[in-house]
Amino acid sequence: MHKGNKILRSFLWVIGIIAFILALFIIYLLRVSKVRPPVVEGNYSELKLQRAQLDSGFYVIRNNWFRKNKAGLYEMYIEGQPFERGIINGKLSEELVKEQESYFTAQIHKMIPSPLYLRFLRYFIGWFNKELPQYVDSEYQQEIYGVSFSASDEFRYIGSNYQRILNYHSAHDIGHALQNMKLVGCTSFGTWGSASEDSTLIIGRNFDFWVGDDFAKNKIIAFVNPSEGYKFASITWAGFVGVVSGMNEKGLTVTINAAKSKIPSGAATPVSLVAREIIQYAKNISEAVAIARSRKMFVSESFLVGSAADNKAVIIEKTPDSIAVYDPNQNEIFCTNHFQSNEFRNSELNVKQIENSASAYRYQRLTQLVRHNGKNSVQKTVNVLRDYKGLDDADIGLGNEKAINQFIAHHAVVFQPQELKMWVSTSPWQLGEFVCYDLKKVFAQQGLKENREICDTALTIPADSFITTETFRRYASIRNKESKLLEEGSLAPDSIIAINPNFYNSYIIVGDYWFKRKEYAKALPYYQQALQKEIATVEERKRIEELIAECQQP
């Protein structure tokens, strides 16, 4: 008995030591993950500013304004010093700042339903980003801090308002780290000289960053007149001051495309803030390259930079360790999710990306469409961005990652830098109208004292007729809900196939439905049919083959 008590005491002592070490570790994480707000240049008098409502949904603060246009896009004009811009930005769009964070966190909960893993994720991101302020310019820290005063207190369990809004600017980058580089499928391209109808530069891009359809519905076209640097326009969302697609008053454009990366070891400058610095402070390609070179990033990215001054576009390919500039030395350029420069083309990571992902297929389709169309125009660029078919117009199913239009885009945009015009997509995805903005006119008027249109309605590109078809209506009604509808019994398995018969994932969804019920004989033919379709990635093909093998086991 005495020996048993001694063993028990030893066991409890060991457990106590482990618990003590864990407690110290958690205290350490909590301490190092706290981010102090920046020192604000000037004073906090801007906090007292209140927005005035001049019309339904039309708000102003001084010269700054915010409203929703008839096409369903939100528009915002802000000016001034960094902290002032942030405060005004947040106050004008306060409801959307709170709404976007709700949508974002709701999608994270869907992706990671485990409370334990979510708690770990919170500490991991806090630790990972503990040095983030060292890599974010003071100007952008102050602007983000200003926005954070309008953030919701509901999510303080994740971190302070400032810490959360700052960390959200690296969401694109953290996604690389946590999902082992499962990339979104952004596509961009440009034509100029003999490749364009009027010889001028035309840039088109799809931004396929998807964290739920709700997150994408409140797009903001932000027109920014900073106290330093160039005026610029950006397609963005509430609470976000980084840039993913934008053009400045000098006709310089920037769009970003994710590339294959190693697992990051620590924080660096978020990609969106590197793009923001380029759009705000560069007037040509050489200045854009110099800015990109000066910043350390923790993921790999392609920056497609178009320049009215140079009448051409290049791709700045940047990794955490080095940088290269890809110039095709011709009048067209194409960009998906792999590198093309001599420096990075044959790297191990890039070769794997080309072999295993949908990037190379989408690149081929993009090249095929642009060259088949002849000399490019704005309308032809929109047509390419809307294309949902495979090589040689093959039907590869709606929503296939190999398609240019995967029906997930947050936005699509076309830039005409010499004219300082841009066309922005409206819902649904790239299929709605493309609304035209003339930056010369928008920045010339600055303050808007009445609720009137600022877009050039005469240049609106009509919606794609595909959205009026029964095929689209049926697809949109079940998209991303197939499994749930099957489980509820409100949709029969064969209905999934009938609605999207050439999409490999339709067969996987039905196969998984029977597999979970251990009806392996019913699951098997669906998996086998999926293998006959155009599968997006090698990883998905391997998974189907493994499931087939399991179904065939005696």
XYZ file of C-alpha atoms in Angstrom, residues 154-370:
217
model
C -17.706 40.904 -30.041
C -14.459 39.324 -31.185
C -12.127 40.558 -28.453
C -11.682 36.932 -27.389
C -9.565 36.590 -30.555
C -7.495 39.667 -29.770
C -7.732 43.434 -29.407
C -9.479 45.340 -32.201
C -6.170 46.634 -33.538
C -4.467 43.254 -33.340
C -7.301 41.546 -35.209
C -7.565 44.115 -38.012
C -3.781 44.091 -38.410
C -3.679 40.277 -38.537
C -6.488 40.141 -41.103
C -4.131 41.933 -43.500
C -1.989 38.791 -43.472
C -4.944 36.391 -43.868
C -3.903 35.690 -47.466
C -0.386 34.849 -46.225
C -1.462 32.865 -43.145
C -3.717 30.817 -45.417
C -0.560 29.622 -47.173
C 0.933 28.578 -43.856
C -2.080 26.741 -42.438
C -3.382 25.052 -45.582
C -0.003 23.831 -46.853
C -0.255 26.198 -49.783
C -3.667 25.174 -51.125
C -3.937 28.174 -53.375
C -6.797 30.205 -54.663
C -6.905 30.201 -58.451
C -6.346 33.835 -59.409
C -5.835 34.623 -63.090
C -4.470 37.824 -64.672
C -3.162 38.922 -68.062
C -2.283 41.952 -70.149
C -1.929 43.007 -73.778
C -0.415 46.074 -75.432
C 1.105 47.268 -78.693
C 0.205 44.996 -81.610
C -1.753 42.648 -79.302
C -4.367 45.333 -78.457
C -6.893 46.849 -80.860
C -5.835 50.409 -80.046
C -2.214 49.483 -79.108
C -2.737 50.641 -75.503
C -2.241 48.551 -72.384
C -5.188 46.469 -71.132
C -4.995 44.459 -67.896
C -7.606 41.921 -66.769
C -7.786 39.911 -63.565
C -9.976 37.543 -61.522
C -9.386 37.665 -57.765
C -10.429 34.192 -56.632
C -10.135 34.714 -52.872
C -13.085 32.855 -51.364
C -14.104 32.890 -47.702
C -17.803 32.456 -48.348
C -20.248 34.152 -50.692
C -21.362 36.548 -47.947
C -17.831 37.929 -47.614
C -17.727 38.728 -51.344
C -21.084 40.464 -51.582
C -19.988 43.790 -50.042
C -17.254 44.894 -52.452
C -15.916 48.418 -51.998
C -14.322 50.560 -54.701
C -12.027 52.754 -52.593
C -10.697 56.006 -54.046
C -7.814 57.126 -51.827
C -6.166 60.553 -51.815
C -3.304 60.092 -49.315
C -1.320 62.926 -47.780
C 1.797 61.402 -49.365
C 2.186 59.496 -52.617
C -0.210 59.104 -55.523
C -3.986 58.954 -55.539
C -5.233 55.458 -56.296
C -8.300 53.241 -56.603
C -8.585 49.770 -55.101
C -11.208 47.010 -55.171
C -11.412 45.961 -51.548
C -13.674 45.211 -48.551
C -14.470 46.977 -45.289
C -11.666 47.153 -42.729
C -8.949 46.320 -45.251
C -6.429 48.965 -46.347
C -4.135 46.612 -48.290
C -4.366 46.273 -52.064
C -5.099 43.147 -54.108
C -6.210 44.918 -57.317
C -5.637 48.617 -57.928
C -4.540 51.486 -60.179
C -3.051 54.871 -59.335
C -3.336 58.288 -60.977
C -0.133 57.657 -62.958
C -1.673 54.652 -64.666
C 0.271 52.060 -62.685
C -1.678 48.889 -61.851
C -0.969 46.060 -59.409
C -2.684 42.695 -59.072
C -1.478 39.744 -56.968
C -1.432 35.994 -57.692
C -0.407 33.434 -55.077
C 2.505 31.071 -55.809
C 3.878 27.929 -54.166
C 5.732 28.589 -50.901
C 7.587 26.798 -48.172
C 6.000 26.745 -44.729
C 6.815 30.213 -43.296
C 8.866 30.404 -40.113
C 7.785 33.855 -38.972
C 6.072 37.102 -39.827
C 7.099 39.548 -42.535
C 5.331 42.191 -44.608
C 1.883 41.022 -45.781
C 1.612 40.746 -49.562
C -1.345 43.140 -49.685
C 0.663 45.886 -47.973
C 3.559 45.471 -50.400
C 1.038 45.918 -53.230
C -0.411 48.945 -51.403
C 3.016 50.581 -51.134
C 3.650 49.988 -54.840
C 0.328 51.482 -55.915
C 0.776 54.485 -53.621
C 4.416 55.313 -54.318
C 5.429 53.965 -57.761
C 4.770 55.636 -61.109
C 6.548 53.108 -63.334
C 7.838 49.547 -63.381
C 11.351 50.285 -62.125
C 9.991 52.069 -59.041
C 7.566 49.208 -58.399
C 10.415 46.687 -58.544
C 12.512 48.783 -56.151
C 9.692 48.837 -53.585
C 9.075 45.090 -53.878
C 12.791 44.436 -53.507
C 12.944 46.497 -50.309
C 10.297 44.429 -48.477
C 10.654 41.005 -46.873
C 7.679 38.678 -47.381
C 6.956 35.303 -45.787
C 5.147 33.712 -48.751
C 5.776 33.631 -52.496
C 3.719 35.872 -54.745
C 3.442 37.149 -58.306
C 2.749 40.878 -58.717
C 1.516 41.678 -62.217
C 2.425 45.344 -62.668
C 1.087 47.325 -65.618
C 2.445 50.772 -66.412
C 1.027 53.499 -68.623
C 4.423 55.209 -68.603
C 6.118 52.077 -69.952
C 3.099 50.895 -72.023
C 3.754 47.319 -70.928
C 3.401 44.918 -68.020
C 5.809 42.640 -66.176
C 5.471 40.141 -63.355
C 7.476 40.712 -60.188
C 8.039 37.229 -58.742
C 8.965 37.403 -55.091
C 9.802 34.684 -52.570
C 10.782 35.062 -48.905
C 14.434 34.893 -50.007
C 14.723 36.520 -53.420
C 13.081 38.394 -56.288
C 12.934 38.139 -60.077
C 11.249 40.144 -62.823
C 9.566 38.218 -65.626
C 9.387 40.218 -68.865
C 8.007 38.173 -71.789
C 9.590 40.562 -74.301
C 6.423 40.479 -76.379
C 3.092 42.328 -76.352
C 1.186 40.021 -74.018
C 1.644 38.536 -70.568
C -0.196 35.762 -68.711
C -0.216 34.907 -65.006
C -1.840 32.111 -62.999
C -0.272 30.499 -59.923
C 3.225 29.454 -60.923
C 6.454 31.328 -61.616
C 7.811 31.876 -65.142
C 11.163 33.647 -64.695
C 14.475 31.946 -65.447
C 15.391 32.325 -61.779
C 12.381 30.433 -60.375
C 10.912 28.422 -63.266
C 12.841 25.235 -62.471
C 12.808 25.442 -58.677
C 11.580 22.293 -56.939
C 8.501 23.973 -55.465
C 7.508 25.579 -58.754
C 7.915 22.365 -60.747
C 5.674 20.566 -58.242
C 3.140 23.359 -58.509
C 3.037 23.075 -62.297
C 2.755 19.278 -62.183
C 0.249 18.922 -59.342
C -2.070 21.948 -59.435
C -4.566 23.450 -61.880
C -2.303 26.422 -62.603
C -0.633 25.140 -65.799
C -3.940 24.013 -67.341
C -5.557 27.376 -66.607
C -2.515 29.142 -68.069
C -2.898 27.147 -71.293
C -6.600 27.974 -71.483
C -5.890 31.665 -70.870
C -3.262 31.735 -73.624
C -5.570 29.862 -75.976
C -8.478 32.273 -75.481
C -6.465 35.488 -75.782
